Coordinates of C-alpha atoms and ligand atoms in Angstrom, one line a residue:
Chain A
M2 CA 125.1 22.9 83.2
D3 CA 127.5 20.8 85.6
L4 CA 127.2 23.4 88.6
F5 CA 130.1 21.3 90.3
K6 CA 132.4 21.2 87.2
L7 CA 131.7 25.5 87.2
F8 CA 133.1 25.8 90.9
N9 CA 135.9 23.6 90.5
K10 CA 138.8 25.1 89.0
G11 CA 139.5 23.7 85.3
E12 CA 140.8 19.8 85.8
S13 CA 142.5 20.5 82.2
S14 CA 146.0 20.0 82.1
N15 CA 146.0 22.0 78.7
S16 CA 147.1 25.4 80.2
K17 CA 145.4 27.1 76.4
D18 CA 142.4 25.7 77.8
I19 CA 142.8 27.3 81.3
A20 CA 143.4 30.4 79.4
K21 CA 140.3 30.0 77.4
E22 CA 138.1 29.3 80.4
R23 CA 139.3 32.3 82.2
L24 CA 139.1 34.7 79.2
Q25 CA 135.6 33.6 78.5
L26 CA 134.6 34.4 82.3
L27 CA 136.6 37.4 82.1
L28 CA 135.3 39.2 79.3
I29 CA 131.7 38.4 80.2
H30 CA 132.6 41.0 83.1
D31 CA 134.3 43.4 80.9
R32 CA 131.4 43.2 78.4
A33 CA 128.8 43.6 80.7
N34 CA 130.6 46.1 82.7
V35 CA 129.7 44.7 86.1
S36 CA 132.2 45.5 89.3
P37 CA 132.9 43.1 91.8
Q38 CA 131.7 45.4 94.1
F39 CA 128.1 45.1 92.3
L40 CA 128.3 41.3 92.9
E41 CA 129.0 41.9 96.6
M42 CA 126.1 43.7 96.7
I43 CA 123.8 41.4 95.1
K44 CA 125.6 38.9 97.4
G45 CA 124.9 40.6 100.3
E46 CA 120.8 41.2 99.5
I47 CA 120.8 37.7 98.8
M48 CA 121.5 37.0 101.8
D49 CA 119.7 39.2 103.6
V50 CA 116.6 37.7 102.2
L51 CA 117.8 33.7 102.7
T52 CA 119.1 34.5 106.2
D53 CA 115.1 34.7 107.0
Y54 CA 114.4 31.4 106.5
I55 CA 118.1 29.3 106.1
E56 CA 121.4 29.4 108.1
I57 CA 123.7 30.2 105.6
D58 CA 127.5 28.8 105.7
E59 CA 128.6 32.5 104.9
T60 CA 132.2 31.6 104.1
G61 CA 131.4 29.3 101.5
L62 CA 128.9 31.6 99.8
E63 CA 130.2 32.2 95.9
I64 CA 128.1 34.0 93.2
K65 CA 129.7 34.4 89.7
L66 CA 128.7 35.9 86.6
T67 CA 129.1 33.2 83.9
R68 CA 127.6 32.3 80.7
T69 CA 125.1 29.0 79.5
K70 CA 123.0 28.0 77.1
R71 CA 119.5 28.9 76.9
E72 CA 117.2 25.4 76.4
N73 CA 114.9 26.6 73.5
D74 CA 117.2 27.7 71.2
N75 CA 121.3 26.6 72.6
S76 CA 122.0 30.3 72.3
T77 CA 124.8 31.2 74.7
I78 CA 123.2 33.9 77.3
P79 CA 125.1 35.3 80.5
A80 CA 124.0 33.5 83.5
L81 CA 124.0 34.6 87.6
V82 CA 124.9 31.5 89.3
A83 CA 125.2 31.3 93.0
N84 CA 126.6 28.4 95.3
I85 CA 124.9 28.6 98.7
P86 CA 126.1 25.9 101.3
I87 CA 123.1 25.5 104.0
K88 CA 123.8 24.9 107.4
K89 CA 120.2 24.1 108.5
M90 CA 116.7 25.3 107.8
K91 CA 115.6 27.7 110.4
E92 CA 112.7 26.4 113.0
N93 CA 109.9 29.1 112.1
I94 CA 109.5 28.0 108.4
R95 CA 109.0 23.9 109.3
Chain B
M18 CA 138.8 57.8 47.4
G19 CA 141.3 55.8 49.1
E20 CA 141.0 53.6 52.2
V21 CA 142.0 54.6 55.7
I22 CA 142.8 51.7 57.8
V23 CA 143.6 51.9 61.7
I24 CA 145.7 49.3 62.8
T25 CA 145.2 48.9 66.4
S26 CA 145.7 46.3 69.5
G27 CA 144.8 48.0 73.2
K28 CA 148.2 46.4 74.4
G29 CA 151.5 47.3 73.8
G30 CA 154.3 45.5 72.2
V31 CA 152.2 42.7 70.4
G32 CA 153.0 44.2 66.5
K33 CA 151.0 47.2 65.1
T34 CA 153.9 48.7 64.2
T35 CA 155.7 45.6 62.3
T36 CA 152.0 45.1 60.8
T37 CA 151.7 48.7 59.4
A38 CA 154.8 48.4 58.3
N39 CA 154.5 45.1 56.6
L40 CA 151.2 45.5 55.0
G41 CA 152.1 49.1 54.0
T42 CA 155.2 47.7 52.0
G43 CA 153.0 44.5 50.6
L44 CA 150.1 46.8 49.5
A45 CA 153.1 49.2 47.7
L46 CA 154.5 45.9 46.0
E47 CA 151.2 45.3 44.6
G48 CA 151.0 48.7 42.7
K49 CA 149.0 50.6 45.1
S50 CA 150.0 54.0 46.6
V51 CA 150.6 54.0 50.2
V52 CA 151.2 56.0 53.3
L53 CA 152.0 54.6 56.4
L54 CA 150.9 57.3 58.9
D55 CA 152.6 57.2 62.4
A56 CA 150.1 58.2 64.9
D57 CA 152.3 57.2 68.1
I58 CA 153.0 60.5 69.1
G59 CA 155.9 61.0 71.5
L60 CA 156.7 57.2 70.9
R61 CA 157.3 57.0 66.9
N62 CA 158.7 53.8 65.8
L63 CA 157.5 53.0 62.3
D64 CA 160.3 55.0 61.3
V65 CA 163.1 52.8 62.5
V66 CA 161.0 49.6 61.4
M67 CA 160.9 51.0 58.2
G68 CA 164.7 52.0 58.1
L69 CA 163.6 55.7 57.1
E70 CA 164.4 57.2 60.6
N71 CA 167.5 59.4 58.9
R72 CA 165.5 61.1 56.5
I73 CA 163.0 63.0 58.8
V74 CA 162.4 66.6 58.3
Y75 CA 159.0 67.5 59.2
D76 CA 156.6 65.4 61.3
L77 CA 152.6 64.9 61.8
V78 CA 152.7 67.8 64.2
D79 CA 154.1 69.9 62.1
V80 CA 151.4 69.4 59.5
V81 CA 148.8 69.7 61.5
E82 CA 150.0 73.0 62.9
G83 CA 150.2 74.5 59.3
I84 CA 154.2 74.4 59.8
C85 CA 154.4 72.4 56.8
R86 CA 152.3 71.0 53.8
I87 CA 151.5 67.2 53.9
K88 CA 154.1 66.9 51.1
Q89 CA 156.9 68.2 53.1
A90 CA 156.4 65.6 55.3
L91 CA 155.8 62.4 53.5
I92 CA 159.3 60.5 53.2
K93 CA 159.2 58.5 50.0
D94 CA 160.4 55.3 50.5
K95 CA 162.8 54.8 47.7
R96 CA 163.0 50.9 47.7
Y97 CA 159.4 50.3 46.5
P98 CA 157.5 52.2 43.9
N99 CA 154.6 54.8 45.5
L100 CA 155.2 54.0 49.4
Y101 CA 155.5 57.3 52.1
L102 CA 155.8 57.5 55.5
M103 CA 154.3 60.3 57.6
P104 CA 156.3 60.3 61.0
A105 CA 155.1 61.0 64.3
A106 CA 156.8 63.6 66.5
Q107 CA 158.9 62.3 68.8
T108 CA 159.4 65.3 71.2
K109 CA 155.8 66.4 71.6
D110 CA 152.9 65.4 74.0
K111 CA 150.6 63.2 72.6
N112 CA 147.5 65.5 73.0
A113 CA 149.1 68.1 70.6
V114 CA 146.8 66.5 67.8
K115 CA 143.1 66.8 68.0
P116 CA 140.8 64.2 66.5
E117 CA 139.4 67.1 63.7
Q118 CA 142.7 67.9 62.9
M119 CA 143.7 64.0 62.2
L120 CA 140.1 63.5 60.5
K121 CA 141.1 66.5 58.0
L122 CA 144.7 65.1 57.4
T123 CA 143.4 61.7 57.0
K124 CA 140.8 62.7 54.1
E125 CA 143.4 64.7 52.6
L126 CA 145.5 61.8 52.3
A127 CA 143.0 59.6 51.1
E128 CA 141.9 61.9 48.2
E129 CA 145.5 61.3 46.9
Y130 CA 146.7 57.7 47.6
D131 CA 145.0 54.6 47.4
F132 CA 145.9 53.0 51.3
V133 CA 146.5 55.1 54.4
L134 CA 147.8 52.8 57.1
V135 CA 147.3 54.5 60.6
D136 CA 149.6 52.8 63.2
C137 CA 147.9 53.2 66.3
P138 CA 149.7 53.8 69.9
A139 CA 148.6 51.4 72.9
G140 CA 146.3 52.5 75.0
I141 CA 142.5 53.7 74.8
E142 CA 143.1 57.5 75.5
Q143 CA 143.4 60.7 73.2
G144 CA 146.3 58.6 71.0
F145 CA 143.4 55.8 70.3
K146 CA 140.6 58.6 69.0
N147 CA 142.9 60.3 67.1
A148 CA 144.1 57.0 65.4
I149 CA 140.6 56.0 64.6
V150 CA 138.8 59.1 63.6
G151 CA 139.5 59.2 60.0
A152 CA 139.3 55.3 59.6
N153 CA 137.3 53.5 57.7
R154 CA 138.3 50.1 58.0
S155 CA 140.2 48.8 61.4
I156 CA 142.6 45.6 62.0
V157 CA 142.9 44.7 65.4
V158 CA 146.4 43.0 66.0
T159 CA 146.6 40.4 69.0
T160 CA 148.9 37.5 70.4
P161 CA 147.8 34.5 71.9
E162 CA 147.6 35.3 75.3
V163 CA 145.2 36.2 77.9
S164 CA 146.0 40.1 78.4
A165 CA 146.1 40.8 75.0
V166 CA 142.8 39.1 74.3
R167 CA 141.1 41.0 77.2
D168 CA 142.6 44.5 75.8
A169 CA 141.6 43.0 72.1
D170 CA 138.2 42.5 73.1
R171 CA 137.8 45.9 74.7
I172 CA 139.3 48.0 71.6
I173 CA 136.8 46.1 69.3
G174 CA 134.1 46.9 71.9
L175 CA 135.4 50.8 71.7
L176 CA 135.5 50.5 67.6
E177 CA 132.4 49.5 67.1
A178 CA 130.8 52.0 69.5
N179 CA 132.7 54.5 67.4
G180 CA 131.4 53.2 64.1
L181 CA 134.1 50.7 62.5
R182 CA 131.5 48.1 62.6
N183 CA 133.3 45.3 61.1
P184 CA 137.0 45.2 62.8
Q185 CA 139.0 42.4 61.7
L186 CA 141.7 40.3 63.5
I187 CA 145.4 39.6 62.6
I188 CA 146.8 37.0 65.5
N189 CA 150.3 37.3 65.5
R190 CA 153.7 35.7 67.2
V191 CA 151.8 32.1 66.9
K192 CA 153.7 29.8 68.2
I193 CA 153.5 26.2 66.2
D194 CA 154.9 24.0 68.7
M195 CA 153.2 25.2 71.1
V196 CA 149.8 25.2 70.1
R197 CA 150.3 21.4 69.0
R198 CA 151.1 21.0 72.7
G199 CA 147.9 22.9 74.0
D200 CA 150.1 25.4 75.4
M201 CA 148.9 28.3 73.6
M202 CA 145.3 29.1 72.1
N203 CA 144.9 28.1 68.8
I204 CA 143.1 30.0 65.9
D205 CA 139.5 28.7 66.5
D206 CA 140.0 29.4 70.2
M207 CA 140.6 33.1 69.6
V208 CA 138.2 33.6 66.9
D209 CA 135.5 31.6 69.1
I210 CA 136.2 34.4 72.0
L211 CA 136.8 37.5 70.1
A212 CA 133.9 36.6 67.7
I213 CA 134.8 39.0 64.8
D214 CA 136.6 38.0 61.1
L215 CA 139.9 36.6 60.9
L216 CA 142.2 38.4 58.6
G217 CA 145.1 36.4 59.2
V218 CA 147.8 34.8 61.4
I219 CA 151.1 35.2 61.8
P220 CA 153.9 32.9 62.9
D221 CA 156.4 34.0 65.6
D222 CA 159.5 34.5 63.3
E223 CA 162.8 35.1 64.4
Y224 CA 163.3 37.2 61.0
I225 CA 161.0 39.9 62.2
V226 CA 163.8 40.8 64.6
V227 CA 166.2 40.7 61.7
S228 CA 164.4 42.9 59.6
T229 CA 163.5 45.2 62.5
N230 CA 167.7 45.6 62.6
R231 CA 168.2 45.9 59.2
G232 CA 165.0 48.4 58.8
E233 CA 163.5 46.3 55.7
P234 CA 160.2 44.9 56.4
A235 CA 160.2 41.1 56.6
I236 CA 157.5 41.0 53.7
S237 CA 160.3 41.6 51.0
E238 CA 162.4 38.9 52.3
S239 CA 160.8 35.5 50.6
K240 CA 162.5 33.2 53.3
S241 CA 160.3 35.0 56.0
L242 CA 157.6 33.0 57.2
A243 CA 155.8 36.1 59.1
G244 CA 156.6 37.7 55.8
Q245 CA 154.7 35.0 53.5
A246 CA 152.1 35.5 56.1
Y247 CA 151.6 38.9 55.7
K248 CA 151.8 38.5 51.7
N249 CA 148.6 36.5 52.1
I250 CA 146.8 39.5 54.4
V251 CA 147.8 41.7 51.5
K252 CA 145.9 39.9 49.1
R253 CA 142.8 39.3 51.3
I254 CA 143.3 43.0 52.1
L255 CA 142.8 43.4 48.1
G256 CA 139.7 41.2 48.3
E257 CA 141.9 38.0 47.1
N258 CA 140.2 35.1 48.7
V259 CA 143.2 33.0 50.1
P260 CA 142.5 30.1 52.5
F261 CA 143.2 29.8 56.1
M262 CA 144.8 27.0 57.4
N263 CA 142.1 24.3 59.3
L264 CA 142.8 24.3 62.6
D265 CA 139.9 21.8 63.8
T266 CA 142.5 19.2 64.8
D267 CA 146.1 19.7 65.7
E268 CA 146.8 16.7 63.3
G269 CA 149.4 17.5 60.6
F270 CA 149.3 21.2 61.7
M271 CA 152.7 21.6 60.7
A272 CA 151.7 20.4 57.4
K273 CA 148.9 22.6 56.9
L274 CA 150.4 25.3 58.3
A275 CA 153.7 24.6 55.8
K276 CA 151.1 24.4 52.8
V277 CA 149.3 27.7 54.1
F278 CA 152.6 29.6 54.3
G279 CA 154.3 28.1 51.0
F280 CA 156.7 26.0 53.1
R281 CA 158.1 22.7 52.8
K282 CA 158.6 20.6 56.3
K283 CA 161.9 20.2 57.9
Ligands
ADP307 N1 155.6 37.6 64.3 C1 156.5 38.0 64.9 N2 158.0 37.3 65.4 C2 158.7 37.9 66.2 N3 158.7 38.6 66.8 C3 157.7 40.0 66.6 C4 156.7 39.7 65.7 N4 156.1 40.4 65.8 C5 156.4 41.5 66.3 N5 157.7 41.1 67.0 C6 158.6 41.6 67.8 O1 157.7 42.2 69.2 C7 158.2 43.6 69.7 C8 156.9 44.4 69.4 O2 156.3 44.7 68.2 P1 155.8 46.1 67.6 O3 155.5 46.0 66.0 O4 156.6 47.1 67.7 O5 154.7 46.3 68.4 P2 153.5 47.1 69.0 O6 153.4 48.4 68.0 O7 152.1 46.7 69.0 O8 153.6 48.0 70.4 C9 159.0 44.2 68.2 O9 160.3 43.7 68.8 C10 159.0 43.2 67.2 O10 160.2 42.9 66.7
MG308 MG1 153.9 50.4 67.8

């Protein structure tokens, strides 16, 4: 999966491609019944764990529910993708 | 035993009532006996689209409350053989009918008629539950827009959860020129997203407005593109294998569409 593409708004100029992409993401949320609060909660807990080791750019942190192709059989499965910009590694773990 | 087909969508204004009127008329033209059941209590429309609004005496709520018999509330459409309308109540609350009552009513109708088409209200509350309770088949109408498709997806989930396992999709108001420009989702996009069987595609057609003005369903007018598309759907409902247009490529889209709808290019 192309992470760069995922976190950048679609470059496509066809508005129908934008519509399709938005719908595909939207429906994963709808179908899985995942609330924004749930994602916020996950985000908070991931940060808690990571900040022990890494200094994170909190404003740039993004977490998304999307879908991806499973490697062994190429079927589409939901995926939780986090984009976590690192400021620096903490001294104590070196 | 006849079939009870619910026509639903989630979002309002996407063409449920138009579709119910046209498919019902089309089935009647094919020699079937049909009841159009308006389940949109408080916001009845099907009577107007069919041009039968002046003949209403009793309505659906009168029937379930035992004020009249089923036959008294059924309005016979004299233009077609064996087509009847059971109007919704206009002044009553949409909770005036309970699911058990609807189940009983649709069952009794299905014993006498080949098809009962239920025009479902928008939304997912009581009115939706009433409309689907007696159905053994379901049609989901959507337009190629993000909000309508999202609601359609929600409805498909609810239909499946309520035992209507195989909802079929009608995509309404497709604008061919917009699809060609890439500014409207095409059929493949939508089937891909919603992942249910496609029953048919209806083009956006001014004639729908004309026919609603007149109270005569577009399917009875051979010049109407939408009417032609509805005819194909009627045949599919009756088990005929009418081919779909191939939208793999936008190349020759007009020609393909024209062929499928039985039209010649301008
Ligand atoms: N294929 C179509 N082309 C043009 N107008 C349409 C088409 N289908 C529906 N409409 C119009 O859209 C409006 C809503 O349709 P309606 O059948 O009442 O929707 P619903 O029952 O889902 O609320 C009506 O004014 C109708 O005339
Ligand atoms: Mg309606």
